[in-house]
GROMACS .gro file of C-alpha atoms in nm:
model
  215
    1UNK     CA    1 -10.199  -3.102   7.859
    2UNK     CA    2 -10.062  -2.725   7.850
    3UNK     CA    3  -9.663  -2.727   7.947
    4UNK     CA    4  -9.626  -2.433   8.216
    5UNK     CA    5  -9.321  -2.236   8.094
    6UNK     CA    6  -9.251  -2.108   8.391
    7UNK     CA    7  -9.157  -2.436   8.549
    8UNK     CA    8  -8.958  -2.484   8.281
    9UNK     CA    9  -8.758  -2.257   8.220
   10UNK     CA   10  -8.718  -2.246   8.582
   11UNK     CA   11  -8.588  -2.668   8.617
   12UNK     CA   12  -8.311  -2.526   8.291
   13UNK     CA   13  -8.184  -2.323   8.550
   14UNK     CA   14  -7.818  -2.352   8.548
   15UNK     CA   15  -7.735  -2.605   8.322
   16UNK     CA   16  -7.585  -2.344   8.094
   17UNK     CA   17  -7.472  -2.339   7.802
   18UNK     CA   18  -7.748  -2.660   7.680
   19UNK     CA   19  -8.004  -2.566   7.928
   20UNK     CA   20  -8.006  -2.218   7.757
   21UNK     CA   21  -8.068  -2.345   7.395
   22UNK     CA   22  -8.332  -2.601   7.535
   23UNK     CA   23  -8.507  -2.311   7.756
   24UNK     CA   24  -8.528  -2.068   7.412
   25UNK     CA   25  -8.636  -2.367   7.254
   26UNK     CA   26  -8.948  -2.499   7.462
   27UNK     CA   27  -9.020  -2.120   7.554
   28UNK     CA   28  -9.321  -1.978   7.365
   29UNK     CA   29  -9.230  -1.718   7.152
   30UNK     CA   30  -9.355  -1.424   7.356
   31UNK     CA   31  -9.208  -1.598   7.653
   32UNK     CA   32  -8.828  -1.685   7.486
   33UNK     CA   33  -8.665  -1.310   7.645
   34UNK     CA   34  -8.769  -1.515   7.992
   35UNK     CA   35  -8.488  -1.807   7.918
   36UNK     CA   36  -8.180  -1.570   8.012
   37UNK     CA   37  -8.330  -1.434   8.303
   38UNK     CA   38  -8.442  -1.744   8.461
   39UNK     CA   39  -8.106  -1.929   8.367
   40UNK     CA   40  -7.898  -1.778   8.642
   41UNK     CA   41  -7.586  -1.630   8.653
   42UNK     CA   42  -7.385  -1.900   8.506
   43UNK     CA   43  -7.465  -1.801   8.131
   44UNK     CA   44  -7.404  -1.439   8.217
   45UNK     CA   45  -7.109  -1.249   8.120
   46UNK     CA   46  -7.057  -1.069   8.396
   47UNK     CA   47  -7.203  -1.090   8.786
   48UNK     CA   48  -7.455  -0.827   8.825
   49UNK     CA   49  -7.346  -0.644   9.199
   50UNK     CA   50  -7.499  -0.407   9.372
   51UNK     CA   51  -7.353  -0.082   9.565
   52UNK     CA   52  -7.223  -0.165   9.934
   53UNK     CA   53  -7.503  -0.051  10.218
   54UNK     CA   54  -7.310   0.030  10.521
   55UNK     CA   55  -7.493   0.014  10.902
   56UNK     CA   56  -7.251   0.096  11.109
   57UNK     CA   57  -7.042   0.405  11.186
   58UNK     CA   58  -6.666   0.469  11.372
   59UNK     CA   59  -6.600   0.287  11.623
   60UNK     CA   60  -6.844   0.012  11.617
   61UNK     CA   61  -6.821  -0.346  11.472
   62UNK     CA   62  -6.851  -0.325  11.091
   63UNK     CA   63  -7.224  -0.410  10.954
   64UNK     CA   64  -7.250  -0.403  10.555
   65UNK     CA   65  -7.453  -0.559  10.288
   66UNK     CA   66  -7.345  -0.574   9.925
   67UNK     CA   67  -7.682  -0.664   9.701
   68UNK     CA   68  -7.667  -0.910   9.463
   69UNK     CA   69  -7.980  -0.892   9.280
   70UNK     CA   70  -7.986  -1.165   9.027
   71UNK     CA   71  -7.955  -1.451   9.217
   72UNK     CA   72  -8.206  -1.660   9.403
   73UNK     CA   73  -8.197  -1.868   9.723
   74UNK     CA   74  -8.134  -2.173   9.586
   75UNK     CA   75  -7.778  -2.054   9.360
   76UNK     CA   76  -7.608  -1.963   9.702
   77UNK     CA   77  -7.386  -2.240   9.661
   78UNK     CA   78  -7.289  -2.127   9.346
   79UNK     CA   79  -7.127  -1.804   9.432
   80UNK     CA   80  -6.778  -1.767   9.714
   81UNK     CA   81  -6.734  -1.435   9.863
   82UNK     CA   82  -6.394  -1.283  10.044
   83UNK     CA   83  -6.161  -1.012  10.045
   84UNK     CA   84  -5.945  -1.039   9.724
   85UNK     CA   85  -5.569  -1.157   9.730
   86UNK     CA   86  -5.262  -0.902   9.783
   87UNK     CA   87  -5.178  -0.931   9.423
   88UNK     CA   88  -5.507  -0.809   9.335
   89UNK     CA   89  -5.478  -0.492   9.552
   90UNK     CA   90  -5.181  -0.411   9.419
   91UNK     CA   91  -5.320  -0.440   9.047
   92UNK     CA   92  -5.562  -0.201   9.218
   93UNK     CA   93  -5.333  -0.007   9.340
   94UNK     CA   94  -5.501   0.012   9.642
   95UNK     CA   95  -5.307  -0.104  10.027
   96UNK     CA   96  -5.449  -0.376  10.156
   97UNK     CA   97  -5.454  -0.265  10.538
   98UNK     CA   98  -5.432  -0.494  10.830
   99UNK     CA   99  -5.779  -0.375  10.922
  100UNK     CA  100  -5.952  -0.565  10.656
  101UNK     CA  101  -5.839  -0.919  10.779
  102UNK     CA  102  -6.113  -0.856  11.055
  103UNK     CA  103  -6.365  -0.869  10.748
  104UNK     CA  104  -6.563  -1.203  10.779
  105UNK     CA  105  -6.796  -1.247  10.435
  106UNK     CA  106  -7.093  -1.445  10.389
  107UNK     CA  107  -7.368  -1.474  10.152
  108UNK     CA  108  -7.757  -1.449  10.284
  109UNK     CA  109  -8.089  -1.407  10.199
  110UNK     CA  110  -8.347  -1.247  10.325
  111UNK     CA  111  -8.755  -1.267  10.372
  112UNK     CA  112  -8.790  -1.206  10.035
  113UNK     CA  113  -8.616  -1.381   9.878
  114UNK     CA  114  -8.321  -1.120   9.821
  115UNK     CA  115  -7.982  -1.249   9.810
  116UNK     CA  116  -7.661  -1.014   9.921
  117UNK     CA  117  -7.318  -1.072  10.093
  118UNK     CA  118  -7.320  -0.976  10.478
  119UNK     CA  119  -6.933  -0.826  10.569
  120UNK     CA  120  -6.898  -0.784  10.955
  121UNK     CA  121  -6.595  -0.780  11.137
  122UNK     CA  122  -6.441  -0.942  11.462
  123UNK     CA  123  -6.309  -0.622  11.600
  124UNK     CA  124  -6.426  -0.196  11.624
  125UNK     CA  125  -6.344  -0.026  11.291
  126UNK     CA  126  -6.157   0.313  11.388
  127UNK     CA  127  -5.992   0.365  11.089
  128UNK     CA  128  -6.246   0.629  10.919
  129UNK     CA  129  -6.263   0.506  10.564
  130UNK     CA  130  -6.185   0.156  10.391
  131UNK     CA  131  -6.040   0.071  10.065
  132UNK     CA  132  -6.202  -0.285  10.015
  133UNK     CA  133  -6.098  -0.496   9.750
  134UNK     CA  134  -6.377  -0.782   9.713
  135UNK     CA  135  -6.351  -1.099   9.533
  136UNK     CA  136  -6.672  -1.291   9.399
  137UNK     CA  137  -6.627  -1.609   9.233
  138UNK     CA  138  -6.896  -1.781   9.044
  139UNK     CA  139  -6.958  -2.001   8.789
  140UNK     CA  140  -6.825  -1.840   8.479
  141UNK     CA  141  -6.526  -1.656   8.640
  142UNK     CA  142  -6.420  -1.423   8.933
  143UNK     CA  143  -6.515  -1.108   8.988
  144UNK     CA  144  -6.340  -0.794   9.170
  145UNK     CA  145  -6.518  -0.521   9.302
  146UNK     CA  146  -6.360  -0.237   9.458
  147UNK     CA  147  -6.599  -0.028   9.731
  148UNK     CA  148  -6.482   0.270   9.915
  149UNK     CA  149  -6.651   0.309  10.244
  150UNK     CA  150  -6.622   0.575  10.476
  151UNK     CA  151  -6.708   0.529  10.844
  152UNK     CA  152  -6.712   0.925  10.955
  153UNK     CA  153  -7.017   1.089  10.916
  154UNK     CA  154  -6.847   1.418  10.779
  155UNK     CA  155  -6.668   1.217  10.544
  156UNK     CA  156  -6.977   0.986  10.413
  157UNK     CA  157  -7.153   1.325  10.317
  158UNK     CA  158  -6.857   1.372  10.106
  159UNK     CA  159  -6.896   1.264   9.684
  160UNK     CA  160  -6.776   0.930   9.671
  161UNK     CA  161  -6.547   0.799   9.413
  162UNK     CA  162  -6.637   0.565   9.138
  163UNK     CA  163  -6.559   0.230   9.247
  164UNK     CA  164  -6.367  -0.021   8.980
  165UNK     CA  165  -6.408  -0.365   8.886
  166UNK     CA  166  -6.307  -0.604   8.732
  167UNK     CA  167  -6.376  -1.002   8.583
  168UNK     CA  168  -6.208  -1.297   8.467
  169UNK     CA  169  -6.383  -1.555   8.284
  170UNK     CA  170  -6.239  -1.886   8.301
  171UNK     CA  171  -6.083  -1.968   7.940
  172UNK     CA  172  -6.351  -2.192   7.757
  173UNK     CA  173  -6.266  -2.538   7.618
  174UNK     CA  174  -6.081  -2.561   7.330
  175UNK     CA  175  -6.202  -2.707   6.997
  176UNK     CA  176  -5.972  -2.852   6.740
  177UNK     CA  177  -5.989  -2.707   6.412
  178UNK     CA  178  -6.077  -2.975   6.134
  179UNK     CA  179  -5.737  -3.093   5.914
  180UNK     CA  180  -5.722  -2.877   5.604
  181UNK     CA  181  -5.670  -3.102   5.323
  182UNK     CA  182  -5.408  -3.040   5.059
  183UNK     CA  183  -5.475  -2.821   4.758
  184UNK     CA  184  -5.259  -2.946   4.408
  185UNK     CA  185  -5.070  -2.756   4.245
  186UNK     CA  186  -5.218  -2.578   3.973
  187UNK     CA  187  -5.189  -2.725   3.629
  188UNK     CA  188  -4.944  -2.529   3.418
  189UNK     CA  189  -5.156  -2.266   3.118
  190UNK     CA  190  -5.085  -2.316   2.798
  191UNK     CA  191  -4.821  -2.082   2.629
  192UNK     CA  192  -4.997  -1.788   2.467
  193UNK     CA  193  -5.077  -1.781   2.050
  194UNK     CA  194  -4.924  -1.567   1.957
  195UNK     CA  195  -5.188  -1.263   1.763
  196UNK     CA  196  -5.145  -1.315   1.373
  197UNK     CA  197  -5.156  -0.996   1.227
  198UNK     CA  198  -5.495  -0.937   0.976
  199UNK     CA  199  -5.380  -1.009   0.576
  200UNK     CA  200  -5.499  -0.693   0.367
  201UNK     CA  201  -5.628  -0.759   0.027
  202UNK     CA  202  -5.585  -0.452  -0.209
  203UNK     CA  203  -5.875  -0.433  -0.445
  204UNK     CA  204  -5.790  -0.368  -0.851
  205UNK     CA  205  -5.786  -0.053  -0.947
  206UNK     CA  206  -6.069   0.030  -1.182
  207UNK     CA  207  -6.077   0.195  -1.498
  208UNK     CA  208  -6.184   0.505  -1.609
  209UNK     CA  209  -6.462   0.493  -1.867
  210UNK     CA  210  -6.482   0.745  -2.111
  211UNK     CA  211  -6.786   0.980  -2.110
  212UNK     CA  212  -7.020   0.897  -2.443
  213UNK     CA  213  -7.073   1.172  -2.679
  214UNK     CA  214  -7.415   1.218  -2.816
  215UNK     CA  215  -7.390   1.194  -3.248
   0.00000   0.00000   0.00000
């Protein structure tokens, strides 16, 4: 019976780190690149977020969508959306303006399948920009993702600033270190010989033999 990888790799999904190893194990070997993508966010490193898509202008209720393209339907419950705490502005350096408390977050999915945060709020904006500060928390950590946002259409044709972020991955669990065992002590060396010096034999001298004269 032929395994389908898909469905596979596809029940792993989640169950990070094992359900990683298993996926790249059972995966065919031109199909083993498929095990991270269809594991999910909670073996990434960092939450892949789109850029914010505003539908509404000054004045009105707030409409906005913030993409976030690597999750499916069915890891909703996996991922907490909401405007980021007043510490984390300030790390920002950014003011956290009564405005923003109007800001109600929640995290949809559309026709197709694509999943994205919805921000509305409970009141008219009339400020004409927004300095929003947005905290996503999922499995492996938080996330914070600053988007600047302006509401005035003279303003919004204006370059936009790069927008910061940020992540904290929860601290993994520690592993004790095996007890190193006791090395002993080295044996003492044995006192050096000391060099004995080469004895030099001087040969006899030899002597001289007369030269014989022919009669």
């Amino acid at each position: 019976m032929t395994r389908n990888p898909f469905r596979l790799l596809r029940a792993l999904r989640g169950a990070c780190p094992i359900g990683a190893r298993v996926a790249s194990r059972f995966a065919p070997g031109g199909l083993a690149w498929l095990a991270p993508l269809l594991l999910g966010p909670a073996c990434a490193l960092a939450l892949d977020i789109g850029e914010i898509q505003v539908h509404s202008a000054l004045n009105q209720l707030f409409d906005a969508r913030i993409p976030l393209p690597t999750l499916a339907p069915e890891e909703l419950g996996k991922i907490s959306v909401k405007l980021a705490p007043t510490p984390m502005f300030k790390e920002f350096k950014l003011e956290r303006a009564p405005v923003l408390t109007n800001l109600v977050f929640s995290v949809e999915y559309n026709a197709e399948g694509q999943v994205y945060v919805k921000v509305v709020s409970t009141k008219p904006i009339q400020e004409p920009s927004l300095g929003l500060l947005v905290e996503f928390a999922w499995p492996r950590g938080k996330t914070f993702r600053e988007f600047t946002v302006f509401l005035d259409p003279v303003k919004r044709l204006a370059q936009r600033p790069g927008d910061r972020s940020k992540t904290v991955l929860n601290a993994p669990t520690a592993v004790s270190a095996p007890p190193v065992e006791a090395v002993p002590p080295p044996v003492g060396a044995a006192p050096p010989v000391e060099a004995v010096p080469p004895t030099v034999v001087a040969a006899p001298p030899v002597e001289a033999v007369p030269p014989t004269v022919a009669p």
